[in-house]
mmCIF file of C-alpha atoms in Angstrom:
data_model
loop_
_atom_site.group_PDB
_atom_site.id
_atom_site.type_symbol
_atom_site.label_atom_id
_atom_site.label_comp_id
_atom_site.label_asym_id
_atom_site.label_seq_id
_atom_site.Cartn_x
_atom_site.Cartn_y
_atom_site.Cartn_z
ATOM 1 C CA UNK G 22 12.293 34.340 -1.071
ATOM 2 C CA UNK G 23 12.418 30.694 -0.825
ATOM 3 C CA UNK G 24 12.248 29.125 2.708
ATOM 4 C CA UNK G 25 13.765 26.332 4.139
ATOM 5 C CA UNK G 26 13.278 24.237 6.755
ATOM 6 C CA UNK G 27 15.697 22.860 9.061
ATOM 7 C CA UNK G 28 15.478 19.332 9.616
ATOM 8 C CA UNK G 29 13.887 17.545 12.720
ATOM 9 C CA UNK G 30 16.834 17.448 15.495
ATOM 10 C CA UNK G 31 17.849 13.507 15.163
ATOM 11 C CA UNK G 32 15.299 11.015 17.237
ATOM 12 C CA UNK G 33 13.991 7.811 15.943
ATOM 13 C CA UNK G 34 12.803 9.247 12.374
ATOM 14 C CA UNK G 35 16.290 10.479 11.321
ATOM 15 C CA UNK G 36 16.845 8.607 8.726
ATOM 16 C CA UNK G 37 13.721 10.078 7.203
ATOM 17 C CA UNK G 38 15.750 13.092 6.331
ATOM 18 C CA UNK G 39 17.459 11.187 3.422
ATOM 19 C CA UNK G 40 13.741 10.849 1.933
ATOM 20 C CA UNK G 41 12.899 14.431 3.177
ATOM 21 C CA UNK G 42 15.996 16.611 2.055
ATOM 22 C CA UNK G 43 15.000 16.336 -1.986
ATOM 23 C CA UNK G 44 11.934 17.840 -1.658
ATOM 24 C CA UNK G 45 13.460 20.539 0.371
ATOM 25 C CA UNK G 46 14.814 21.977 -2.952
ATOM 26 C CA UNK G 47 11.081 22.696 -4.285
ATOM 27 C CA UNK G 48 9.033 22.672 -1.125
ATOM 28 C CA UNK G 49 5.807 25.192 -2.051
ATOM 29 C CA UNK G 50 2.694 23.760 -0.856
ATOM 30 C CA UNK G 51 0.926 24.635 -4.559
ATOM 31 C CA UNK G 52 3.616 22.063 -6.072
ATOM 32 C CA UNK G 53 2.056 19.208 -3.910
ATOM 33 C CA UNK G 54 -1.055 20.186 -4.633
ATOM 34 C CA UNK G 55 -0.381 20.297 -8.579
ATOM 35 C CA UNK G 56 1.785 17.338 -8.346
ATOM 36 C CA UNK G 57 -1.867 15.648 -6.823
ATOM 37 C CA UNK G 58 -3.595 16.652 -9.659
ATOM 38 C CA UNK G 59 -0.721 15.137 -12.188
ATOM 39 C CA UNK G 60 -0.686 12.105 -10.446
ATOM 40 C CA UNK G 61 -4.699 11.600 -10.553
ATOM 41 C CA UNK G 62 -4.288 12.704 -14.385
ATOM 42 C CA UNK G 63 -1.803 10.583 -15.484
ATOM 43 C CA UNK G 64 -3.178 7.384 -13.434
ATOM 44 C CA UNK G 65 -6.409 7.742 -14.800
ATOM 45 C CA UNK G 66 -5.606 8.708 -18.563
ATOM 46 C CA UNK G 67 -3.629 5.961 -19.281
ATOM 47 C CA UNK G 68 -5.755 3.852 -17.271
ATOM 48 C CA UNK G 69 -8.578 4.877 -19.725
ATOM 49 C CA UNK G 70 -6.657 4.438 -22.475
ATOM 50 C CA UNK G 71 -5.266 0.839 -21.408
ATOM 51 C CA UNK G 72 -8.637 0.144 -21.187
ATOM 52 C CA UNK G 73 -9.484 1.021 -24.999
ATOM 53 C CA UNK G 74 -6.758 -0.865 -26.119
ATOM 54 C CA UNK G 75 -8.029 -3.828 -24.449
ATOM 55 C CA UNK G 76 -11.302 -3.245 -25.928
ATOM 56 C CA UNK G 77 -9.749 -3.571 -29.333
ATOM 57 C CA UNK G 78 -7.465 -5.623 -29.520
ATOM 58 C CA UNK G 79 -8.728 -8.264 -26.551
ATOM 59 C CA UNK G 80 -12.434 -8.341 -26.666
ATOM 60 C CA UNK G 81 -14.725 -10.426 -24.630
ATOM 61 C CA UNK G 82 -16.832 -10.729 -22.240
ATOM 62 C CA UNK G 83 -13.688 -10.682 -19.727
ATOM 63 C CA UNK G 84 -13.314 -7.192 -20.106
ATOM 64 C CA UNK G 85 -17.240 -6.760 -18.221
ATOM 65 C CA UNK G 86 -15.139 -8.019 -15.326
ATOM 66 C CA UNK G 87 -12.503 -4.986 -15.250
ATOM 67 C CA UNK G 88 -14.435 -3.053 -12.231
ATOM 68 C CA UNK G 89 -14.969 -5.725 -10.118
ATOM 69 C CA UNK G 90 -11.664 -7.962 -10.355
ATOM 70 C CA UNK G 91 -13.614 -10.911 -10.526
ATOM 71 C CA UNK G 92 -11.539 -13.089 -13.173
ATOM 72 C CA UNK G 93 -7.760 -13.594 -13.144
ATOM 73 C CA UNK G 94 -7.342 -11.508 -15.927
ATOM 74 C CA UNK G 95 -9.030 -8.696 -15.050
ATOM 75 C CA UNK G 96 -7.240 -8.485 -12.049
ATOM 76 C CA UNK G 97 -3.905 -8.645 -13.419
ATOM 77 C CA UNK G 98 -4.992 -5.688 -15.070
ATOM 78 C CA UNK G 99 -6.558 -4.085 -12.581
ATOM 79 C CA UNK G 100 -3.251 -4.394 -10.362
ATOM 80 C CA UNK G 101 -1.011 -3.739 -13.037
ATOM 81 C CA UNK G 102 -2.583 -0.284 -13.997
ATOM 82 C CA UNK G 103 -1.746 1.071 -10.471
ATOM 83 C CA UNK G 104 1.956 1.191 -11.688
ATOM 84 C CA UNK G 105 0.316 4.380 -13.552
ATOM 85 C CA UNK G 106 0.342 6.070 -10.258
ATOM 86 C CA UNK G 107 3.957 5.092 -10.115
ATOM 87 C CA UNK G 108 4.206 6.974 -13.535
ATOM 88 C CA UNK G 109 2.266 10.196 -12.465
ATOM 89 C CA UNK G 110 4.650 10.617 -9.036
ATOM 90 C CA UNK G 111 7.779 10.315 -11.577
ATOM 91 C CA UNK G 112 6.337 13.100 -13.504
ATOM 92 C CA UNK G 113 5.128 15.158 -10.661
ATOM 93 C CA UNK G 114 8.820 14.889 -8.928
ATOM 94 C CA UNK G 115 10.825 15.563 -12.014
ATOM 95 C CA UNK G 116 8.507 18.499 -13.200
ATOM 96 C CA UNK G 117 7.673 20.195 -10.105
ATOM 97 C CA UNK G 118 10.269 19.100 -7.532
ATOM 98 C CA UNK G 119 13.544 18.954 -9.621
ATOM 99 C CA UNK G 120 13.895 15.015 -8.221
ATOM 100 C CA UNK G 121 13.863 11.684 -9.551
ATOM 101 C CA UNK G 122 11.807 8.935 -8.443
ATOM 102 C CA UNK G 123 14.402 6.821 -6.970
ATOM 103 C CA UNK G 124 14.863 9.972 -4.494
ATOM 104 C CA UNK G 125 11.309 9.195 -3.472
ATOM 105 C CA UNK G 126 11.462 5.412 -3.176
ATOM 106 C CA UNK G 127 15.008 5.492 -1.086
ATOM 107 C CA UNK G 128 18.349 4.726 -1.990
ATOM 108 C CA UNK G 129 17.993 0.894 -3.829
ATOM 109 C CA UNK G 130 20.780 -0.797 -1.805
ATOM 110 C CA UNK G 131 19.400 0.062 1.756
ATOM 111 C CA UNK G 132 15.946 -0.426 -0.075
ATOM 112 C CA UNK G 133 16.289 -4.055 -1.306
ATOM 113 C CA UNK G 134 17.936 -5.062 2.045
ATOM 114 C CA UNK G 135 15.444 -4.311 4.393
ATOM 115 C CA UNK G 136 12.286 -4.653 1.618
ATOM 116 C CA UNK G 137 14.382 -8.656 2.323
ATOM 117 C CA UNK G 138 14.764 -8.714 5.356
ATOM 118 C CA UNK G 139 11.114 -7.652 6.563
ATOM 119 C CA UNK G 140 9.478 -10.056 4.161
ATOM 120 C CA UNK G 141 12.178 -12.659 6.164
ATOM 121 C CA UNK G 142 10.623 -11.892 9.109
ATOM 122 C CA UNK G 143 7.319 -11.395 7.725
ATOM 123 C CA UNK G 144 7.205 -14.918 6.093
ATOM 124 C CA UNK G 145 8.855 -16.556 9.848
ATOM 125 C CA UNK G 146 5.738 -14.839 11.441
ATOM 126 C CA UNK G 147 3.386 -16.109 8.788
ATOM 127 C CA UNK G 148 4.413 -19.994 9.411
ATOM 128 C CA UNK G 149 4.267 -18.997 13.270
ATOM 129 C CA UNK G 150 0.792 -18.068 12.814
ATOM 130 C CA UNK G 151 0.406 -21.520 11.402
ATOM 131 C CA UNK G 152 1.531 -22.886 14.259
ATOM 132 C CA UNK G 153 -1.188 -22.223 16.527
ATOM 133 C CA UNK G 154 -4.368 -24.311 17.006
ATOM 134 C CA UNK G 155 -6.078 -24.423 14.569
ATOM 135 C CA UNK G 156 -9.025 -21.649 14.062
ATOM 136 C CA UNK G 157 -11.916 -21.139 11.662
ATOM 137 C CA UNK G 158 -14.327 -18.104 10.520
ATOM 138 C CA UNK G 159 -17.614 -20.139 12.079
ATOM 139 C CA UNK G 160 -18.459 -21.027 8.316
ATOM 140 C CA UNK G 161 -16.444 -22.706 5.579
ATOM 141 C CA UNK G 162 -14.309 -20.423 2.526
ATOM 142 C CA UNK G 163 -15.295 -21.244 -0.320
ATOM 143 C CA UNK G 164 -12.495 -22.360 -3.077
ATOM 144 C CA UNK G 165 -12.340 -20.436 -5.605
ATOM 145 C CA UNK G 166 -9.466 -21.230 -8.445
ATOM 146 C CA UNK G 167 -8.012 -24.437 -9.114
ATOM 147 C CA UNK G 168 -4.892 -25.163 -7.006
ATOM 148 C CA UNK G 169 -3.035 -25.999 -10.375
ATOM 149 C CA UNK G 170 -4.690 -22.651 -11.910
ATOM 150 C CA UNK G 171 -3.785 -20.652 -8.728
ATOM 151 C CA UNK G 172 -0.084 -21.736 -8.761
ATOM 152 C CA UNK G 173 0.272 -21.657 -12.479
ATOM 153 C CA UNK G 174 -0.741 -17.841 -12.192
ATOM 154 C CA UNK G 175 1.378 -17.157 -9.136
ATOM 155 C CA UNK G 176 4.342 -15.492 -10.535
ATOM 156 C CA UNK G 177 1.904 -13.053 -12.060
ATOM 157 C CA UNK G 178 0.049 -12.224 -9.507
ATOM 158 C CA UNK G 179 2.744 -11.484 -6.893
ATOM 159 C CA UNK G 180 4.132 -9.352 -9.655
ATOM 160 C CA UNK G 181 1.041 -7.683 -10.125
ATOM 161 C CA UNK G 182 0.145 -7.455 -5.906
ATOM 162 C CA UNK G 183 3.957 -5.921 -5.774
ATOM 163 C CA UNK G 184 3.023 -3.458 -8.546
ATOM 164 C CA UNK G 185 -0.206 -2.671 -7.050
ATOM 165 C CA UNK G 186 1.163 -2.098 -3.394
ATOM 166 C CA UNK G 187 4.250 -0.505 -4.407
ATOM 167 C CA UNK G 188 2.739 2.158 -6.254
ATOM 168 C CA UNK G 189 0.415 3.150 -3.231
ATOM 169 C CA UNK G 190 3.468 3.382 -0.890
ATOM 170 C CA UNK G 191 5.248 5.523 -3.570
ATOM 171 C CA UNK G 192 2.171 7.935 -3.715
ATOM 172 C CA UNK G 193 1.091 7.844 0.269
ATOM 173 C CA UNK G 194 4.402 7.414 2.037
ATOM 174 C CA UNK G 195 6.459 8.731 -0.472
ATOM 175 C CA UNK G 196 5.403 11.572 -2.416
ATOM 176 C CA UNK G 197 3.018 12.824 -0.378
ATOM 177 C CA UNK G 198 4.487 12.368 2.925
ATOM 178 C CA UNK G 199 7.591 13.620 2.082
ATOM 179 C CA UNK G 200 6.287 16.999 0.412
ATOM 180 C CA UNK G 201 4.479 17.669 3.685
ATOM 181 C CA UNK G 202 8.053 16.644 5.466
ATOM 182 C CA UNK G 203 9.347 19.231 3.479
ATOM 183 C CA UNK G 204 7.295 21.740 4.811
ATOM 184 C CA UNK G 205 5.813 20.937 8.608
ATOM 185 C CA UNK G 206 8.751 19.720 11.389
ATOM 186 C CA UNK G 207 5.704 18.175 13.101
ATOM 187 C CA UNK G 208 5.488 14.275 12.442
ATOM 188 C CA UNK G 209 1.752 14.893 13.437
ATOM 189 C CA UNK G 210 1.007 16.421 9.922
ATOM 190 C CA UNK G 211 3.146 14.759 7.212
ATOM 191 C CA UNK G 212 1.752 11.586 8.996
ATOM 192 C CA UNK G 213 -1.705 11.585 10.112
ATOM 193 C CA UNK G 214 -2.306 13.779 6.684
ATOM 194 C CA UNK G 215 -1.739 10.997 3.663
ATOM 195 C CA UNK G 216 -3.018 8.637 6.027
ATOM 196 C CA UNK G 217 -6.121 10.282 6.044
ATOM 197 C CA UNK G 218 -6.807 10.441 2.160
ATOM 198 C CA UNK G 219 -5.757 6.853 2.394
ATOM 199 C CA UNK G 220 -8.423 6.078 4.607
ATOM 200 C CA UNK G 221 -10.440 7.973 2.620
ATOM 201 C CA UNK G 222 -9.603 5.986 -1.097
ATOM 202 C CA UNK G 223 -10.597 2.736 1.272
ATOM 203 C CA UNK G 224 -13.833 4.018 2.339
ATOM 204 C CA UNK G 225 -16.399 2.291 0.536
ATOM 205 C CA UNK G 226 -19.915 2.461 1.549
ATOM 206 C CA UNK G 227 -21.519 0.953 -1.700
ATOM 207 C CA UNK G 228 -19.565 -2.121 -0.972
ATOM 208 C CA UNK G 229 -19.171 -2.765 2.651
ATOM 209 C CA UNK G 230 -21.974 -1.036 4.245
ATOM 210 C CA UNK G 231 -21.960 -0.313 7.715
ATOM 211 C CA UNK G 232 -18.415 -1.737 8.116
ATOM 212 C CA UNK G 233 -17.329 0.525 5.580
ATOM 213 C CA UNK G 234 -15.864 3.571 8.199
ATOM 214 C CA UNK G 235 -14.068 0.773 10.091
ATOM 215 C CA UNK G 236 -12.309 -0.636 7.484
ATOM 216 C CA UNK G 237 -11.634 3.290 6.369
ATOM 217 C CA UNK G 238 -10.480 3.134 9.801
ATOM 218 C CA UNK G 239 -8.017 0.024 9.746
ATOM 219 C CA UNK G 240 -6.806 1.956 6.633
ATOM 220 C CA UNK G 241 -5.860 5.120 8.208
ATOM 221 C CA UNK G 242 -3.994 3.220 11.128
ATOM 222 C CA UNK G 243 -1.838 0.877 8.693
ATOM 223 C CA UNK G 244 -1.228 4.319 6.851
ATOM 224 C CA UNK G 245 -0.055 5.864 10.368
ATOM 225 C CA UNK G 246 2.002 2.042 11.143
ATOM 226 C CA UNK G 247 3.612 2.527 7.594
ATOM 227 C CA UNK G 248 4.935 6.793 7.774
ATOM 228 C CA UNK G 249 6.049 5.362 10.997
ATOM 229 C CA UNK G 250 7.966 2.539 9.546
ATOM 230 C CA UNK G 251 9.277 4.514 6.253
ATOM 231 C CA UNK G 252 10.753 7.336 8.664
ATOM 232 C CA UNK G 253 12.516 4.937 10.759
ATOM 233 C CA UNK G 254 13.763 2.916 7.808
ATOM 234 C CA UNK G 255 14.782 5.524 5.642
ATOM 235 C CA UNK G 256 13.227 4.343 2.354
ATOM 236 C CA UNK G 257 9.961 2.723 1.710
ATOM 237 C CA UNK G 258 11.394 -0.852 1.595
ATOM 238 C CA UNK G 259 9.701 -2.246 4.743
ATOM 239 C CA UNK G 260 6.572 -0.074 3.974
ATOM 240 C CA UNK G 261 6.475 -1.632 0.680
ATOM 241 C CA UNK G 262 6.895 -4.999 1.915
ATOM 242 C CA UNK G 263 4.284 -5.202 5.034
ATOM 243 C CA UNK G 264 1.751 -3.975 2.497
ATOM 244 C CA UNK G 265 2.866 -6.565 0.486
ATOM 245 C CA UNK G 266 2.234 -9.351 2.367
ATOM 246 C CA UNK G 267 -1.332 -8.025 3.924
ATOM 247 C CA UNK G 268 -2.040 -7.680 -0.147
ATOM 248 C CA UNK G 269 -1.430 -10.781 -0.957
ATOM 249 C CA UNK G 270 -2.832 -12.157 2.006
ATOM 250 C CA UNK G 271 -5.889 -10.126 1.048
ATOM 251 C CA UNK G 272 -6.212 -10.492 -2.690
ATOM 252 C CA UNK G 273 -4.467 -14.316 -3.347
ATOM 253 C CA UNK G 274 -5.178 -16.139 -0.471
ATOM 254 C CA UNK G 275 -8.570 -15.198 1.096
ATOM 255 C CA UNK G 276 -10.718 -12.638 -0.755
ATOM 256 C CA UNK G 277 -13.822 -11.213 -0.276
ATOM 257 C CA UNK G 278 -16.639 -13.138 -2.483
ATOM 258 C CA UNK G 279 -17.897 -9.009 -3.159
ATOM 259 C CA UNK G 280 -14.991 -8.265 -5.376
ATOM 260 C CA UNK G 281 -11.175 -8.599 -5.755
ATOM 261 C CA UNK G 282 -11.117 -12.046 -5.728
ATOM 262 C CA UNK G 283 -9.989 -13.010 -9.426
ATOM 263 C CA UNK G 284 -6.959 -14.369 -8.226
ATOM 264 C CA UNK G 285 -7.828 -15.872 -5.136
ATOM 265 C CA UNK G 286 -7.213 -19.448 -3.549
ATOM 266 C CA UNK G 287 -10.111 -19.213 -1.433
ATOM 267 C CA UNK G 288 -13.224 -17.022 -1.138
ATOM 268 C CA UNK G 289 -14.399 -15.614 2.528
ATOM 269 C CA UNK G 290 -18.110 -16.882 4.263
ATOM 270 C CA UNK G 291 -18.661 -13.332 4.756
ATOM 271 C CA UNK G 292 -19.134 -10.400 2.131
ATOM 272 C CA UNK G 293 -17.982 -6.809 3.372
ATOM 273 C CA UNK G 294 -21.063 -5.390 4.464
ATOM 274 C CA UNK G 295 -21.403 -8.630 6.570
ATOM 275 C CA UNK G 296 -21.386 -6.841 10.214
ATOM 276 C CA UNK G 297 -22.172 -9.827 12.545
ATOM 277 C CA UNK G 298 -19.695 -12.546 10.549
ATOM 278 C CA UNK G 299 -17.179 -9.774 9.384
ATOM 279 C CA UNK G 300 -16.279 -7.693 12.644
ATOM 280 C CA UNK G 301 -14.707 -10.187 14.764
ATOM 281 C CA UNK G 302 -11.952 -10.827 12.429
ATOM 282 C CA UNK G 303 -11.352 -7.586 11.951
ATOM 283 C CA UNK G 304 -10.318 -7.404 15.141
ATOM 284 C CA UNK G 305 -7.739 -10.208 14.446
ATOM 285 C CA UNK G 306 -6.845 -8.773 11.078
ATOM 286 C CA UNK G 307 -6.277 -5.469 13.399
ATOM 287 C CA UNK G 308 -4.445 -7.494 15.404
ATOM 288 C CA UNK G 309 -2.459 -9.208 12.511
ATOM 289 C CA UNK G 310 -1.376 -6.142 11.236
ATOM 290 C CA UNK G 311 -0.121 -4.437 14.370
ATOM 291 C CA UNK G 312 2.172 -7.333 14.980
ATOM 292 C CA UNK G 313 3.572 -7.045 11.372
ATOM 293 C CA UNK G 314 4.299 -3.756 12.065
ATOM 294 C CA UNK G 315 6.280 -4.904 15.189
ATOM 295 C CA UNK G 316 8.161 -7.226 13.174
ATOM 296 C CA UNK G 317 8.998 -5.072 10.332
ATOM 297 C CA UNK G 318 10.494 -2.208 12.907
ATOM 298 C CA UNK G 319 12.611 -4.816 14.743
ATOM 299 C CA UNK G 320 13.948 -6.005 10.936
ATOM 300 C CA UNK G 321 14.760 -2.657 10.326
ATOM 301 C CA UNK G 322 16.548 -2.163 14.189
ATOM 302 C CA UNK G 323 20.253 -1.352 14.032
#
């Protein structure tokens, strides 16, 4: 016989419960688990198979550059094909779970407003930061594109870091989160739990060496910041839109000279696995990111 169970008695994350009550309807842990395994499937076969078709019909050496994101148009496809993780949690919900995938994003209304109004805020922050005397990373970036190139290309690439992030925030904060919701009353689990495996999908020793568990780290905190913000908010609108502006912060303002950084204004002094030049400002990325989060929940206040 089919259990359910009852809802968390109201508190700050009630408005979680209009993410959380769908899943109730197919809760079993062995869907979530299968729905995983759908997701990885789908994300990767028709990444694959995008790939192929680029191969054929788009040859050139361009195509070398898929893995590493290292020309704009390799990472327009690299971002792009994360919208197959969108795909595979669409799948997942309406196979296993009996739901739609606009029952896992949020109700679009509420969504659009406060994904607006947190970017708002966001953006006011952003020229704050601006503000302030001026600061430098104790070596010159590098410039990377063309200002004309960069701009020309800007449409695109927001689209594609809005793809990119919003598909992660369906998977992470969505899907998973809310299957767990579904299941455990405890915040404890159904957050600290898909933060973890995203910590884990940023861990990276190949690339950033010894810095590579600290920036898992920084990972599995914004993934904690964001449950935190999606339960409050009631759809993943300002989750969606704090990860968008870190993204494109990351990715097509100031990238790492390692990788990533097709689409990039400016290239960083330091490489990842940099520990000396890298670590203090992670700290102030750290920093950065826990003051975004502070902006996005007082967006979101009632």
């Amino acid at each position: 016989m089919q259990q359910h169970r009852r809802p968390p008695p109201g508190g700050s994350y009630r408005a979680h419960e209009a993410l959380v009550r769908p899943a109730r309807v197919q809760p079993q842990l062995w869907r979530l688990l299968l729905g995983v395994a759908l997701v990885t499937l789908v994300s990767l076969t028709a990444t694959v198979g995008l790939q192929m078709l680029l191969v054929a019909v788009a040859p050139g050496a361009w195509l070398a550059e898929l893995s590493q994101g290292s020309s704009p148009g390799a990472m327009l496809v690299m971002l792009g094909s994360f919208g197959f993780l969108a795909l595979g949690v669409a799948l997942a919900a309406r196979l296993l779970h009996r739901r739609g995938l606009i029952s896992v994003i949020g109700a679009l209304p509420p969504l659009v407003w406060q994904f607006s109004r947190v970017s708002l805020y966001l953006l006011g922050l952003s020229l704050l930061l601006l503000l302030l005397p001026p600061y430098d990373m104790g070596a010159p970036m590098e410039p990377n594109l063309r200002f004309g190139h960069w701009l020309a290309l800007l449409p695109l690439s927001l689209l594609a870091v809005l793809v990119q992030t919003g598909s992660e925030e369906i998977v992470f904060r969505g899907y998973i989160q809310q299957a767990l919701a579904a299941r455990f009353r405890h915040p404890a689990v159904w957050i600290l739990l898909p933060s973890g495996l995203f910590a884990l999908g940023h861990y990276l020793p190949a690339e950033a060496g010894d810095n590579a568990l600290l920036i898992a780290l920084w990972a599995g905190v914004f993934g904690v910041l964001m449950a935190d913000l999606t339960a409050r908010a009631g759809t993943l609108g300002p989750a969606m839109a704090v990860h968008f502006f870190n993204n494109v912060a990351a990715l097509l303002l100031f990238a790492s000279p390692s990788s990533l950084n097709g689409l990039a204004l400016y290239l960083l002094p330091y490489e990842l696995a940099d520990v000396q030049g890298l670590r203090p400002w992670m700290a102030v990325d750290f920093a950065t990111m826990v003051v975004s989060w502070l902006a996005a929940r007082l967006a979101i206040r009632r």
